[in-house]
Every structure is written in structure tokens, then in C-alpha cells.
């Protein structure tokens, strides 16, 4: 199985999981059987290029995406492309893959997606100020 982890740089398995999957500098792919690692720079719309991250990830053979968190729209886009998404990953790529293997991550759903992404325009929410992704009860109503 080919696992994708959004990452902060280009250093492969030792790189840190990016807090914002769409604006990650790169996507690191790990083959769950062979352990082979491939780093793909993020050249999607979020980074001034073309296309969406789920398309890039699928085009590079991603079957599973492991990340800290993501929005409801992204969850739907991954579902449409047949990519399973797990949230709650922290640390390095190596850590994130180990967390996935150990069953420590939660399958992403519409209910547990980071609600702040859906409210970004209405509330003036911006990324890059160190907020943590995950469930935000204040946005449930």
C-alpha cells in the first residue's frame, strides 16, 4: 500500500508532518511493504500551481493519506478519488506511518474534519498562527 504524508520539507522519512495538508511543502510517499520513500513537491493551486492536492496524491499512487487534520471538502475529495484518509498524525513521517500501522489514527469523516476550514471565509480564519487541527466543538452548531 502506498501511504502519503504531507510534509514540511524534502527530507523524506525524517521530515515533519505538515499542520496544513493543502499547503504542505511536499508530500512524502511510503510503500508499506518495501519501505521505499518518494518525496513529491507540492505544486498544486494552494502553492501557486495547478490542480488540487487529492489529485496530485492519487496521481502518484497514493492509496492512504495520513495527516494531522483536514477540512470536510478535502475529506469528500479524497473519498471521490478512492483515497483513505486518517487524521491525528504527529511527528515525523516515520512516526506517522508507525501510528497508522498501530491503529492509533482515526479515519477521517465529515463529522471529525477540521471545521475551521469550512468557516475560513465567514470568520476571517487564516492559517499559520499555530492552531491545532482536530475537532472544534465551537463550530458544530
Short mmCIF file of C-alpha atoms in Angstrom, two decimals:
data_model
loop_
_atom_site.label_atom_id
_atom_site.label_comp_id
_atom_site.label_asym_id
_atom_site.label_seq_id
_atom_site.Cartn_x
_atom_site.Cartn_y
_atom_site.Cartn_z
CA UNK A 1 0.00 0.00 0.00
CA UNK A 2 1.25 3.48 -0.85
CA UNK A 3 0.90 5.90 2.07
CA UNK A 4 1.13 9.67 1.63
CA UNK A 5 2.10 12.10 4.40
CA UNK A 6 2.01 15.90 3.87
CA UNK A 7 5.42 17.20 4.93
CA UNK A 8 7.24 20.42 5.83
CA UNK A 9 10.25 19.88 3.56
CA UNK A 10 12.06 17.46 1.29
CA UNK A 11 13.93 15.21 3.73
CA UNK A 12 11.80 12.09 3.34
CA UNK A 13 11.06 9.77 6.26
CA UNK A 14 12.72 12.14 8.76
CA UNK A 15 10.62 15.14 7.73
CA UNK A 16 7.87 16.54 9.97
CA UNK A 17 4.16 16.14 9.25
CA UNK A 18 2.79 19.45 7.94
CA UNK A 19 -0.01 21.03 10.00
CA UNK A 20 -1.92 22.04 6.85
CA UNK A 21 -2.08 19.26 4.28
CA UNK A 22 -3.03 21.53 1.34
CA UNK A 23 -0.18 23.97 1.96
CA UNK A 24 2.42 21.33 2.75
CA UNK A 25 5.76 21.96 1.04
CA UNK A 26 5.77 18.37 -0.17
CA UNK A 27 4.07 15.01 0.02
CA UNK A 28 6.15 12.06 1.16
CA UNK A 29 5.04 8.65 -0.10
CA UNK A 30 5.99 5.47 1.72
CA UNK A 31 5.45 1.97 0.35
CA UNK A 32 4.09 -0.01 3.31
CA UNK A 33 5.64 -3.25 2.03
CA UNK A 34 9.08 -2.26 0.75
CA UNK A 35 9.60 0.89 2.84
CA UNK A 36 10.59 2.82 -0.31
CA UNK A 37 10.23 6.60 0.10
CA UNK A 38 9.44 9.20 -2.58
CA UNK A 39 9.15 12.95 -1.97
CA UNK A 40 6.96 14.97 -4.34
CA UNK A 41 6.97 18.80 -4.12
CA UNK A 42 3.52 20.37 -3.73
CA UNK A 43 2.86 22.23 -6.99
CA UNK A 44 -0.94 22.50 -6.63
CA UNK A 45 -3.18 25.59 -6.64
CA UNK A 46 -2.55 26.15 -2.91
CA UNK A 47 1.11 26.70 -3.76
CA UNK A 48 0.67 28.74 -6.95
CA UNK A 49 0.50 25.81 -9.36
CA UNK A 50 -2.40 23.86 -10.81
CA UNK A 51 -4.76 21.16 -9.56
CA UNK A 52 -5.74 20.01 -6.11
CA UNK A 53 -3.72 18.02 -3.55
CA UNK A 54 -6.04 14.95 -3.71
CA UNK A 55 -5.42 14.77 -7.47
CA UNK A 56 -1.64 15.04 -7.03
CA UNK A 57 -1.65 12.39 -4.31
CA UNK A 58 -3.77 9.98 -6.37
CA UNK A 59 -1.66 10.63 -9.50
CA UNK A 60 1.41 9.47 -7.54
CA UNK A 61 -0.31 6.27 -6.45
CA UNK A 62 -1.45 7.37 -3.00
CA UNK A 63 -3.95 4.90 -1.53
CA UNK A 64 -3.85 6.19 2.05
CA UNK A 65 -3.26 9.75 3.24
CA UNK A 66 -2.10 10.21 6.85
CA UNK A 67 -2.22 13.75 8.23
CA UNK A 68 -2.86 15.89 11.30
CA UNK A 69 -6.26 17.07 10.11
CA UNK A 70 -8.17 18.45 7.15
CA UNK A 71 -11.46 20.04 6.18
CA UNK A 72 -14.74 18.46 5.15
CA UNK A 73 -14.36 19.40 1.48
CA UNK A 74 -10.96 17.70 1.35
CA UNK A 75 -12.38 14.57 3.01
CA UNK A 76 -15.05 14.42 0.28
CA UNK A 77 -12.46 14.95 -2.48
CA UNK A 78 -10.31 12.09 -1.18
CA UNK A 79 -13.37 9.82 -0.89
CA UNK A 80 -14.28 10.59 -4.53
CA UNK A 81 -10.78 9.51 -5.58
CA UNK A 82 -10.75 6.33 -3.51
CA UNK A 83 -8.03 7.51 -1.10
CA UNK A 84 -8.49 6.53 2.56
CA UNK A 85 -7.64 9.36 4.99
CA UNK A 86 -6.51 9.04 8.61
CA UNK A 87 -6.14 12.00 10.96
CA UNK A 88 -4.24 12.69 14.17
CA UNK A 89 -0.71 12.06 12.86
CA UNK A 90 2.13 13.92 14.59
CA UNK A 91 5.91 13.92 14.49
CA UNK A 92 7.95 12.68 11.55
CA UNK A 93 6.83 10.71 8.51
CA UNK A 94 8.26 7.62 10.17
CA UNK A 95 6.21 8.37 13.32
CA UNK A 96 3.03 8.96 11.29
CA UNK A 97 3.36 5.68 9.39
CA UNK A 98 4.01 3.84 12.68
CA UNK A 99 0.90 5.48 14.20
CA UNK A 100 -1.15 4.34 11.19
CA UNK A 101 0.21 0.78 11.37
CA UNK A 102 -0.56 0.62 15.11
CA UNK A 103 -4.17 1.71 14.52
CA UNK A 104 -3.66 4.91 16.54
CA UNK A 105 -5.13 7.23 13.89
CA UNK A 106 -8.80 7.92 13.22
CA UNK A 107 -10.42 7.51 9.80
CA UNK A 108 -11.42 10.99 8.56
CA UNK A 109 -15.14 11.64 8.27
CA UNK A 110 -17.35 14.65 7.70
CA UNK A 111 -18.01 14.70 11.45
CA UNK A 112 -14.37 14.79 12.62
CA UNK A 113 -12.95 17.01 9.85
CA UNK A 114 -11.40 20.30 10.93
CA UNK A 115 -14.43 22.58 10.90
CA UNK A 116 -12.29 25.74 10.74
CA UNK A 117 -11.56 25.09 7.06
CA UNK A 118 -15.28 25.33 6.26
CA UNK A 119 -15.62 28.62 8.17
CA UNK A 120 -12.43 30.29 6.92
CA UNK A 121 -14.14 32.95 4.78
CA UNK A 122 -17.01 33.71 7.15
CA UNK A 123 -14.80 34.19 10.20
CA UNK A 124 -11.63 35.51 8.58
CA UNK A 125 -9.73 32.40 9.72
CA UNK A 126 -6.16 32.27 8.48
CA UNK A 127 -3.57 29.53 8.85
CA UNK A 128 -0.03 29.91 10.07
CA UNK A 129 -0.76 31.10 13.61
CA UNK A 130 -0.05 27.78 15.29
CA UNK A 131 -3.57 26.44 15.81
CA UNK A 132 -4.01 22.73 16.24
CA UNK A 133 -6.12 20.76 13.80
CA UNK A 134 -8.76 18.41 15.10
CA UNK A 135 -12.32 18.58 16.36
CA UNK A 136 -13.53 22.09 17.11
CA UNK A 137 -16.84 21.93 19.04
CA UNK A 138 -17.38 25.68 18.72
CA UNK A 139 -18.14 25.13 15.02
CA UNK A 140 -20.67 22.29 15.47
CA UNK A 141 -23.79 24.47 15.55
#
